[in-house]
Amino acid sequence: SRATVVNYLQEARARGYIRISLAPEVFTSHQLAEDLRDKFGLQAAYVLPAGIGTEEETLLRVAQGAARWLPSLLESGDRLGVAWGRTLYEVAEAVEQARLSGVTITQLVGSLSTPYGFTAEVCSSNLAQNLGAGCINLHAPAVLSDASLAARLREEPVIHAQLEALSHCNKAIFAAGSCEPDSHIVSSGLASQQDLDWYMSKGAVGVLCGRFVDAAGQQIFGALDDRIIGVTLDKLQGLDMGLLVSEGPSKVIPMCAVIAGGYVTHLVTSNNTARMMLDVNM
């Protein structure tokens, strides 16, 4: 009977025997995707339907879309730099098991002692494991209490070699962070509220890999930068691919800023966020 067939299909999906998916081209050829490419000069955009669910559900849908698209954007010889945060964690978790020969995942930011599970080393290690790729972790704290201590740590041979590896990344995946008081850059301990207030007073509107940027995507340099162990933004410009995965109203201005800075070639977001981005005057 029809009911029996439906039950069998549901059980097969639950056990992972069957999977229903749409080819990436369905989402990259969407009119909103074309409008984003035209406005921001992107190579490609992947726009997911927000649906009628919660913001959390939409974020997961966007992360899953990025996870489906990412393997097709990689090839043997690529070195993919991976940032950190909730969005990147969900992308790494959603990537299906594969074996990408000759691909190396590189952690872009040092480690943070946070109550969250989406630290930089977890994001990079999980993604590498699911892709069947090699992995270079950055075995250092993301931020130190003293700039001179950070400088000495950067000169340690092991850390120096790992930081040098960042210079060889030809592709990167990251999210745009907001400058709101509840943003992860503060709650994770990477920056204090005092740091956030100072950078915002200098024109900061967003965060990329722990670095603050203005509306034009230019890095704003401050005392915090000298204490951070991780990629510098100049290393993220001019790559073969800069994949930005972000979602939500609070991320619209940061996303536009990161794109304006020349870090982004590919974008994944929802249709609602895409429309808000298209309404921003650049």
PDB file of C-alpha atoms in Angstrom:
ATOM      1  CA  SER A   1       0.000   0.000   0.000  1.00  0.00           C
ATOM      2  CA  ARG A   2       0.993   3.653  -0.275  1.00  0.00           C
ATOM      3  CA  ALA A   3       1.293   3.921   3.517  1.00  0.00           C
ATOM      4  CA  THR A   4       3.693   0.976   3.599  1.00  0.00           C
ATOM      5  CA  VAL A   5       5.859   2.519   0.879  1.00  0.00           C
ATOM      6  CA  VAL A   6       5.938   5.845   2.737  1.00  0.00           C
ATOM      7  CA  ASN A   7       6.960   4.105   5.951  1.00  0.00           C
ATOM      8  CA  TYR A   8       9.737   2.199   4.184  1.00  0.00           C
ATOM      9  CA  LEU A   9      11.036   5.419   2.620  1.00  0.00           C
ATOM     10  CA  GLN A  10      10.989   7.236   5.954  1.00  0.00           C
ATOM     11  CA  GLU A  11      12.873   4.399   7.623  1.00  0.00           C
ATOM     12  CA  ALA A  12      15.416   4.277   4.788  1.00  0.00           C
ATOM     13  CA  ARG A  13      16.033   8.026   5.095  1.00  0.00           C
ATOM     14  CA  ALA A  14      16.379   7.775   8.875  1.00  0.00           C
ATOM     15  CA  ARG A  15      18.993   5.024   8.476  1.00  0.00           C
ATOM     16  CA  GLY A  16      20.878   6.979   5.840  1.00  0.00           C
ATOM     17  CA  TYR A  17      20.185   4.520   3.018  1.00  0.00           C
ATOM     18  CA  ILE A  18      18.713   7.202   0.800  1.00  0.00           C
ATOM     19  CA  ARG A  19      19.262  10.936   0.604  1.00  0.00           C
ATOM     20  CA  ILE A  20      17.361  13.548  -1.360  1.00  0.00           C
ATOM     21  CA  SER A  21      19.367  16.583  -2.466  1.00  0.00           C
ATOM     22  CA  LEU A  22      19.429  19.218  -5.150  1.00  0.00           C
ATOM     23  CA  ALA A  23      22.459  19.979  -7.280  1.00  0.00           C
ATOM     24  CA  PRO A  24      24.322  23.194  -6.317  1.00  0.00           C
ATOM     25  CA  GLU A  25      23.436  24.673  -9.706  1.00  0.00           C
ATOM     26  CA  VAL A  26      19.812  24.966  -8.532  1.00  0.00           C
ATOM     27  CA  PHE A  27      20.902  27.479  -5.897  1.00  0.00           C
ATOM     28  CA  THR A  28      23.696  29.266  -7.770  1.00  0.00           C
ATOM     29  CA  SER A  29      21.489  30.043 -10.784  1.00  0.00           C
ATOM     30  CA  HIS A  30      18.755  31.578  -8.611  1.00  0.00           C
ATOM     31  CA  GLN A  31      17.883  35.191  -9.544  1.00  0.00           C
ATOM     32  CA  LEU A  32      18.989  36.449  -6.124  1.00  0.00           C
ATOM     33  CA  ALA A  33      22.309  34.662  -6.599  1.00  0.00           C
ATOM     34  CA  GLU A  34      22.766  36.397  -9.940  1.00  0.00           C
ATOM     35  CA  ASP A  35      21.864  39.758  -8.379  1.00  0.00           C
ATOM     36  CA  LEU A  36      24.430  39.222  -5.610  1.00  0.00           C
ATOM     37  CA  ARG A  37      27.103  38.330  -8.149  1.00  0.00           C
ATOM     38  CA  ASP A  38      26.351  41.439 -10.175  1.00  0.00           C
ATOM     39  CA  LYS A  39      26.235  43.861  -7.238  1.00  0.00           C
ATOM     40  CA  PHE A  40      29.258  42.583  -5.330  1.00  0.00           C
ATOM     41  CA  GLY A  41      31.423  41.258  -8.166  1.00  0.00           C
ATOM     42  CA  LEU A  42      31.400  37.686  -6.875  1.00  0.00           C
ATOM     43  CA  GLN A  43      32.363  34.612  -8.849  1.00  0.00           C
ATOM     44  CA  ALA A  44      29.356  32.709  -7.483  1.00  0.00           C
ATOM     45  CA  ALA A  45      26.654  32.881  -4.834  1.00  0.00           C
ATOM     46  CA  TYR A  46      24.588  30.070  -3.327  1.00  0.00           C
ATOM     47  CA  VAL A  47      21.217  31.229  -1.991  1.00  0.00           C
ATOM     48  CA  LEU A  48      19.128  28.951   0.230  1.00  0.00           C
ATOM     49  CA  PRO A  49      15.411  29.404   1.003  1.00  0.00           C
ATOM     50  CA  ALA A  50      14.933  30.687   4.553  1.00  0.00           C
ATOM     51  CA  GLY A  51      11.603  28.892   4.855  1.00  0.00           C
ATOM     52  CA  ILE A  52       9.242  29.515   7.744  1.00  0.00           C
ATOM     53  CA  GLY A  53      11.409  28.098  10.518  1.00  0.00           C
ATOM     54  CA  THR A  54      13.399  29.808  13.235  1.00  0.00           C
ATOM     55  CA  GLU A  55      16.633  31.766  12.721  1.00  0.00           C
ATOM     56  CA  GLU A  56      18.454  28.739  14.114  1.00  0.00           C
ATOM     57  CA  GLU A  57      16.899  26.470  11.495  1.00  0.00           C
ATOM     58  CA  THR A  58      17.796  28.907   8.729  1.00  0.00           C
ATOM     59  CA  LEU A  59      21.408  29.072   9.922  1.00  0.00           C
ATOM     60  CA  LEU A  60      21.612  25.282   9.845  1.00  0.00           C
ATOM     61  CA  ARG A  61      20.108  25.223   6.351  1.00  0.00           C
ATOM     62  CA  VAL A  62      22.706  27.730   5.133  1.00  0.00           C
ATOM     63  CA  ALA A  63      25.540  25.751   6.746  1.00  0.00           C
ATOM     64  CA  GLN A  64      24.277  22.540   5.150  1.00  0.00           C
ATOM     65  CA  GLY A  65      24.127  24.276   1.776  1.00  0.00           C
ATOM     66  CA  ALA A  66      27.738  25.377   2.152  1.00  0.00           C
ATOM     67  CA  ALA A  67      28.688  21.830   3.150  1.00  0.00           C
ATOM     68  CA  ARG A  68      27.123  20.441  -0.030  1.00  0.00           C
ATOM     69  CA  TRP A  69      28.844  23.028  -2.225  1.00  0.00           C
ATOM     70  CA  LEU A  70      32.317  23.079  -0.677  1.00  0.00           C
ATOM     71  CA  PRO A  71      33.702  19.732  -1.957  1.00  0.00           C
ATOM     72  CA  SER A  72      32.991  20.733  -5.555  1.00  0.00           C
ATOM     73  CA  LEU A  73      35.056  23.904  -5.031  1.00  0.00           C
ATOM     74  CA  LEU A  74      38.174  21.996  -3.990  1.00  0.00           C
ATOM     75  CA  GLU A  75      40.757  20.082  -6.001  1.00  0.00           C
ATOM     76  CA  SER A  76      44.040  18.298  -5.451  1.00  0.00           C
ATOM     77  CA  GLY A  77      46.797  20.647  -4.340  1.00  0.00           C
ATOM     78  CA  ASP A  78      44.468  23.093  -2.581  1.00  0.00           C
ATOM     79  CA  ARG A  79      45.304  24.454   0.857  1.00  0.00           C
ATOM     80  CA  LEU A  80      42.064  25.558   2.494  1.00  0.00           C
ATOM     81  CA  GLY A  81      42.271  27.974   5.414  1.00  0.00           C
ATOM     82  CA  VAL A  82      39.447  27.460   7.920  1.00  0.00           C
ATOM     83  CA  ALA A  83      38.215  30.071  10.401  1.00  0.00           C
ATOM     84  CA  TRP A  84      36.156  29.360  13.506  1.00  0.00           C
ATOM     85  CA  GLY A  85      32.711  29.959  14.987  1.00  0.00           C
ATOM     86  CA  ARG A  86      29.264  28.426  15.120  1.00  0.00           C
ATOM     87  CA  THR A  87      28.612  28.674  11.386  1.00  0.00           C
ATOM     88  CA  LEU A  88      31.911  27.050  10.402  1.00  0.00           C
ATOM     89  CA  TYR A  89      31.367  24.325  12.988  1.00  0.00           C
ATOM     90  CA  GLU A  90      27.991  23.473  11.466  1.00  0.00           C
ATOM     91  CA  VAL A  91      29.504  23.432   7.973  1.00  0.00           C
ATOM     92  CA  ALA A  92      32.225  21.024   9.096  1.00  0.00           C
ATOM     93  CA  GLU A  93      29.663  18.780  10.791  1.00  0.00           C
ATOM     94  CA  ALA A  94      27.403  18.698   7.724  1.00  0.00           C
ATOM     95  CA  VAL A  95      30.074  17.831   5.136  1.00  0.00           C
ATOM     96  CA  GLU A  96      29.592  14.257   3.958  1.00  0.00           C
ATOM     97  CA  GLN A  97      32.422  11.768   4.250  1.00  0.00           C
ATOM     98  CA  ALA A  98      34.757  12.012   1.273  1.00  0.00           C
ATOM     99  CA  ARG A  99      38.368  11.476   0.353  1.00  0.00           C
ATOM    100  CA  LEU A 100      39.826  14.541  -1.321  1.00  0.00           C
ATOM    101  CA  SER A 101      43.325  13.534  -2.304  1.00  0.00           C
ATOM    102  CA  GLY A 102      45.970  16.235  -2.037  1.00  0.00           C
ATOM    103  CA  VAL A 103      43.841  18.752  -0.099  1.00  0.00           C
ATOM    104  CA  THR A 104      45.181  20.274   3.132  1.00  0.00           C
ATOM    105  CA  ILE A 105      43.076  22.059   5.758  1.00  0.00           C
ATOM    106  CA  THR A 106      44.850  24.824   7.683  1.00  0.00           C
ATOM    107  CA  GLN A 107      43.607  26.394  10.928  1.00  0.00           C
ATOM    108  CA  LEU A 108      43.550  30.194  10.520  1.00  0.00           C
ATOM    109  CA  VAL A 109      43.195  31.307  14.149  1.00  0.00           C
ATOM    110  CA  GLY A 110      44.713  29.991  17.366  1.00  0.00           C
ATOM    111  CA  SER A 111      42.851  28.136  20.078  1.00  0.00           C
ATOM    112  CA  LEU A 112      40.313  29.659  22.459  1.00  0.00           C
ATOM    113  CA  SER A 113      39.290  28.378  25.861  1.00  0.00           C
ATOM    114  CA  THR A 114      35.539  28.792  25.507  1.00  0.00           C
ATOM    115  CA  PRO A 115      32.403  27.057  26.763  1.00  0.00           C
ATOM    116  CA  TYR A 116      31.418  26.556  23.132  1.00  0.00           C
ATOM    117  CA  GLY A 117      32.290  23.547  21.012  1.00  0.00           C
ATOM    118  CA  PHE A 118      33.144  25.511  17.893  1.00  0.00           C
ATOM    119  CA  THR A 119      36.781  26.392  18.554  1.00  0.00           C
ATOM    120  CA  ALA A 120      39.148  26.850  15.632  1.00  0.00           C
ATOM    121  CA  GLU A 121      40.889  23.509  16.061  1.00  0.00           C
ATOM    122  CA  VAL A 122      37.571  21.644  16.207  1.00  0.00           C
ATOM    123  CA  CYS A 123      36.301  23.354  13.045  1.00  0.00           C
ATOM    124  CA  SER A 124      39.450  22.603  11.063  1.00  0.00           C
ATOM    125  CA  SER A 125      39.970  19.063  12.388  1.00  0.00           C
ATOM    126  CA  ASN A 126      36.347  18.009  11.861  1.00  0.00           C
ATOM    127  CA  LEU A 127      36.284  19.413   8.345  1.00  0.00           C
ATOM    128  CA  ALA A 128      39.547  17.684   7.463  1.00  0.00           C
ATOM    129  CA  GLN A 129      38.296  14.385   8.847  1.00  0.00           C
ATOM    130  CA  ASN A 130      35.036  14.516   6.904  1.00  0.00           C
ATOM    131  CA  LEU A 131      36.751  15.547   3.674  1.00  0.00           C
ATOM    132  CA  GLY A 132      39.492  12.966   4.053  1.00  0.00           C
ATOM    133  CA  ALA A 133      42.027  15.792   3.831  1.00  0.00           C
ATOM    134  CA  GLY A 134      45.249  16.564   5.650  1.00  0.00           C
ATOM    135  CA  CYS A 135      45.190  19.062   8.512  1.00  0.00           C
ATOM    136  CA  ILE A 136      47.614  21.634   9.922  1.00  0.00           C
ATOM    137  CA  ASN A 137      46.470  22.915  13.308  1.00  0.00           C
ATOM    138  CA  LEU A 138      47.756  26.089  14.928  1.00  0.00           C
ATOM    139  CA  HIS A 139      48.974  24.986  18.356  1.00  0.00           C
ATOM    140  CA  ALA A 140      48.854  28.341  20.116  1.00  0.00           C
ATOM    141  CA  PRO A 141      46.328  30.494  21.976  1.00  0.00           C
ATOM    142  CA  ALA A 142      44.293  32.823  19.771  1.00  0.00           C
ATOM    143  CA  VAL A 143      45.023  35.754  22.081  1.00  0.00           C
ATOM    144  CA  LEU A 144      47.570  36.428  24.790  1.00  0.00           C
ATOM    145  CA  SER A 145      47.591  38.928  27.636  1.00  0.00           C
ATOM    146  CA  ASP A 146      50.742  40.678  26.477  1.00  0.00           C
ATOM    147  CA  ALA A 147      51.925  41.764  23.019  1.00  0.00           C
ATOM    148  CA  SER A 148      55.577  40.981  23.726  1.00  0.00           C
ATOM    149  CA  LEU A 149      54.653  37.473  24.834  1.00  0.00           C
ATOM    150  CA  ALA A 150      52.662  36.994  21.623  1.00  0.00           C
ATOM    151  CA  ALA A 151      55.632  38.202  19.580  1.00  0.00           C
ATOM    152  CA  ARG A 152      57.968  35.739  21.291  1.00  0.00           C
ATOM    153  CA  LEU A 153      55.510  32.902  20.793  1.00  0.00           C
ATOM    154  CA  ARG A 154      55.279  33.665  17.070  1.00  0.00           C
ATOM    155  CA  GLU A 155      59.038  33.157  16.845  1.00  0.00           C
ATOM    156  CA  GLU A 156      58.932  29.700  18.410  1.00  0.00           C
ATOM    157  CA  PRO A 157      59.964  27.311  15.600  1.00  0.00           C
ATOM    158  CA  VAL A 158      56.825  25.147  15.725  1.00  0.00           C
ATOM    159  CA  ILE A 159      54.433  28.116  15.849  1.00  0.00           C
ATOM    160  CA  HIS A 160      56.459  30.024  13.267  1.00  0.00           C
ATOM    161  CA  ALA A 161      56.211  27.093  10.847  1.00  0.00           C
ATOM    162  CA  GLN A 162      52.471  26.795  11.388  1.00  0.00           C
ATOM    163  CA  LEU A 163      51.987  30.531  10.791  1.00  0.00           C
ATOM    164  CA  GLU A 164      54.112  30.259   7.653  1.00  0.00           C
ATOM    165  CA  ALA A 165      51.724  27.578   6.400  1.00  0.00           C
ATOM    166  CA  LEU A 166      48.970  30.205   6.383  1.00  0.00           C
ATOM    167  CA  SER A 167      50.854  32.034   3.639  1.00  0.00           C
ATOM    168  CA  HIS A 168      50.427  29.017   1.368  1.00  0.00           C
ATOM    169  CA  CYS A 169      46.623  28.860   1.553  1.00  0.00           C
ATOM    170  CA  ASN A 170      45.059  29.445  -1.845  1.00  0.00           C
ATOM    171  CA  LYS A 171      41.482  29.092  -0.607  1.00  0.00           C
ATOM    172  CA  ALA A 172      39.649  29.948   2.613  1.00  0.00           C
ATOM    173  CA  ILE A 173      36.253  29.536   4.251  1.00  0.00           C
ATOM    174  CA  PHE A 174      35.043  31.944   6.922  1.00  0.00           C
ATOM    175  CA  ALA A 175      32.061  33.768   8.418  1.00  0.00           C
ATOM    176  CA  ALA A 176      31.518  37.464   9.079  1.00  0.00           C
ATOM    177  CA  GLY A 177      31.208  38.453  12.731  1.00  0.00           C
ATOM    178  CA  SER A 178      29.163  41.326  14.084  1.00  0.00           C
ATOM    179  CA  CYS A 179      30.199  44.063  16.506  1.00  0.00           C
ATOM    180  CA  GLU A 180      27.184  43.578  18.727  1.00  0.00           C
ATOM    181  CA  PRO A 181      27.811  43.178  22.491  1.00  0.00           C
ATOM    182  CA  ASP A 182      26.651  39.545  22.398  1.00  0.00           C
ATOM    183  CA  SER A 183      28.879  38.627  19.457  1.00  0.00           C
ATOM    184  CA  HIS A 184      31.098  35.570  19.744  1.00  0.00           C
ATOM    185  CA  ILE A 185      34.275  37.648  19.608  1.00  0.00           C
ATOM    186  CA  VAL A 186      33.392  38.954  23.090  1.00  0.00           C
ATOM    187  CA  SER A 187      31.645  35.907  24.555  1.00  0.00           C
ATOM    188  CA  SER A 188      34.540  33.672  23.462  1.00  0.00           C
ATOM    189  CA  GLY A 189      37.081  35.865  25.231  1.00  0.00           C
ATOM    190  CA  LEU A 190      38.978  36.857  22.092  1.00  0.00           C
ATOM    191  CA  ALA A 191      38.115  40.514  22.711  1.00  0.00           C
ATOM    192  CA  SER A 192      36.830  42.361  25.765  1.00  0.00           C
ATOM    193  CA  GLN A 193      33.891  44.747  25.751  1.00  0.00           C
ATOM    194  CA  GLN A 194      36.446  47.540  26.133  1.00  0.00           C
ATOM    195  CA  ASP A 195      38.262  46.299  23.015  1.00  0.00           C
ATOM    196  CA  LEU A 196      34.972  46.168  21.116  1.00  0.00           C
ATOM    197  CA  ASP A 197      34.032  49.703  22.162  1.00  0.00           C
ATOM    198  CA  TRP A 198      37.432  51.036  21.072  1.00  0.00           C
ATOM    199  CA  TYR A 199      37.321  49.418  17.636  1.00  0.00           C
ATOM    200  CA  MET A 200      33.747  50.570  17.072  1.00  0.00           C
ATOM    201  CA  SER A 201      34.790  54.128  17.966  1.00  0.00           C
ATOM    202  CA  LYS A 202      37.297  53.845  15.115  1.00  0.00           C
ATOM    203  CA  GLY A 203      34.599  52.756  12.648  1.00  0.00           C
ATOM    204  CA  ALA A 204      34.507  48.968  13.009  1.00  0.00           C
ATOM    205  CA  VAL A 205      31.349  47.331  11.633  1.00  0.00           C
ATOM    206  CA  GLY A 206      32.419  43.688  11.451  1.00  0.00           C
ATOM    207  CA  VAL A 207      34.964  41.025  12.318  1.00  0.00           C
ATOM    208  CA  LEU A 208      36.874  38.591  10.110  1.00  0.00           C
ATOM    209  CA  CYS A 209      39.096  35.938  11.680  1.00  0.00           C
ATOM    210  CA  GLY A 210      39.357  37.979  14.870  1.00  0.00           C
ATOM    211  CA  ARG A 211      40.300  41.197  13.046  1.00  0.00           C
ATOM    212  CA  PHE A 212      38.036  44.246  13.003  1.00  0.00           C
ATOM    213  CA  VAL A 213      37.128  45.897   9.697  1.00  0.00           C
ATOM    214  CA  ASP A 214      35.388  49.120   8.708  1.00  0.00           C
ATOM    215  CA  ALA A 215      32.560  49.508   6.187  1.00  0.00           C
ATOM    216  CA  ALA A 216      35.068  49.365   3.327  1.00  0.00           C
ATOM    217  CA  GLY A 217      36.488  46.106   4.639  1.00  0.00           C
ATOM    218  CA  GLN A 218      39.774  47.684   5.666  1.00  0.00           C
ATOM    219  CA  GLN A 219      41.362  46.362   8.829  1.00  0.00           C
ATOM    220  CA  ILE A 220      41.382  48.667  11.839  1.00  0.00           C
ATOM    221  CA  PHE A 221      44.614  48.140  13.731  1.00  0.00           C
ATOM    222  CA  GLY A 222      44.698  48.362  17.519  1.00  0.00           C
ATOM    223  CA  ALA A 223      46.454  46.980  20.562  1.00  0.00           C
ATOM    224  CA  LEU A 224      44.467  43.742  20.414  1.00  0.00           C
ATOM    225  CA  ASP A 225      45.947  42.843  17.024  1.00  0.00           C
ATOM    226  CA  ASP A 226      49.438  42.626  18.512  1.00  0.00           C
ATOM    227  CA  ARG A 227      48.178  40.033  21.005  1.00  0.00           C
ATOM    228  CA  ILE A 228      46.429  37.768  18.470  1.00  0.00           C
ATOM    229  CA  ILE A 229      48.006  34.610  17.060  1.00  0.00           C
ATOM    230  CA  GLY A 230      46.467  33.922  13.687  1.00  0.00           C
ATOM    231  CA  VAL A 231      46.136  34.923  10.077  1.00  0.00           C
ATOM    232  CA  THR A 232      46.457  38.573   9.105  1.00  0.00           C
ATOM    233  CA  LEU A 233      43.848  39.868   6.693  1.00  0.00           C
ATOM    234  CA  ASP A 234      46.319  40.651   3.918  1.00  0.00           C
ATOM    235  CA  LYS A 235      46.798  36.870   3.596  1.00  0.00           C
ATOM    236  CA  LEU A 236      43.088  36.502   2.759  1.00  0.00           C
ATOM    237  CA  GLN A 237      43.081  38.903  -0.170  1.00  0.00           C
ATOM    238  CA  GLY A 238      43.609  37.707  -3.720  1.00  0.00           C
ATOM    239  CA  LEU A 239      43.013  34.013  -3.007  1.00  0.00           C
ATOM    240  CA  ASP A 240      41.642  31.632  -5.619  1.00  0.00           C
ATOM    241  CA  MET A 241      38.554  31.332  -3.409  1.00  0.00           C
ATOM    242  CA  GLY A 242      37.263  33.147  -0.358  1.00  0.00           C
ATOM    243  CA  LEU A 243      34.023  31.431   0.698  1.00  0.00           C
ATOM    244  CA  LEU A 244      31.862  33.545   3.020  1.00  0.00           C
ATOM    245  CA  VAL A 245      29.132  31.636   4.863  1.00  0.00           C
ATOM    246  CA  SER A 246      26.915  33.880   6.989  1.00  0.00           C
ATOM    247  CA  GLU A 247      23.269  34.410   7.765  1.00  0.00           C
ATOM    248  CA  GLY A 248      20.925  36.781   9.577  1.00  0.00           C
ATOM    249  CA  PRO A 249      20.061  40.494   9.866  1.00  0.00           C
ATOM    250  CA  SER A 250      22.921  41.226  12.278  1.00  0.00           C
ATOM    251  CA  LYS A 251      25.410  39.901   9.731  1.00  0.00           C
ATOM    252  CA  VAL A 252      24.272  41.959   6.716  1.00  0.00           C
ATOM    253  CA  ILE A 253      26.542  44.979   7.280  1.00  0.00           C
ATOM    254  CA  PRO A 254      29.539  42.837   8.342  1.00  0.00           C
ATOM    255  CA  MET A 255      29.055  40.646   5.256  1.00  0.00           C
ATOM    256  CA  CYS A 256      28.938  43.649   2.940  1.00  0.00           C
ATOM    257  CA  ALA A 257      32.072  45.048   4.595  1.00  0.00           C
ATOM    258  CA  VAL A 258      34.010  41.790   4.251  1.00  0.00           C
ATOM    259  CA  ILE A 259      33.022  41.582   0.587  1.00  0.00           C
ATOM    260  CA  ALA A 260      34.037  45.214   0.028  1.00  0.00           C
ATOM    261  CA  GLY A 261      37.472  44.426   1.457  1.00  0.00           C
ATOM    262  CA  GLY A 262      38.208  41.986  -1.354  1.00  0.00           C
ATOM    263  CA  TYR A 263      38.233  38.811   0.741  1.00  0.00           C
ATOM    264  CA  VAL A 264      35.228  37.103  -0.846  1.00  0.00           C
ATOM    265  CA  THR A 265      34.775  35.351  -4.185  1.00  0.00           C
ATOM    266  CA  HIS A 266      31.972  32.951  -3.201  1.00  0.00           C
ATOM    267  CA  LEU A 267      29.002  33.481  -0.873  1.00  0.00           C
ATOM    268  CA  VAL A 268      26.441  31.250   0.849  1.00  0.00           C
ATOM    269  CA  THR A 269      23.429  32.783   2.589  1.00  0.00           C
ATOM    270  CA  SER A 270      19.615  32.705   2.695  1.00  0.00           C
ATOM    271  CA  ASN A 271      17.199  34.486   0.400  1.00  0.00           C
ATOM    272  CA  ASN A 272      16.089  36.809   3.216  1.00  0.00           C
ATOM    273  CA  THR A 273      19.637  37.892   4.007  1.00  0.00           C
ATOM    274  CA  ALA A 274      20.412  38.184   0.293  1.00  0.00           C
ATOM    275  CA  ARG A 275      17.553  40.657  -0.154  1.00  0.00           C
ATOM    276  CA  MET A 276      18.795  42.754   2.767  1.00  0.00           C
ATOM    277  CA  MET A 277      22.306  42.785   1.308  1.00  0.00           C
ATOM    278  CA  LEU A 278      20.966  43.953  -2.037  1.00  0.00           C
ATOM    279  CA  ASP A 279      19.244  46.866  -0.270  1.00  0.00           C
ATOM    280  CA  VAL A 280      22.495  48.122   1.289  1.00  0.00           C
ATOM    281  CA  ASN A 281      23.950  51.207  -0.386  1.00  0.00           C
ATOM    282  CA  MET A 282      27.594  50.538  -1.147  1.00  0.00           C
TER     283      MET A 282
END
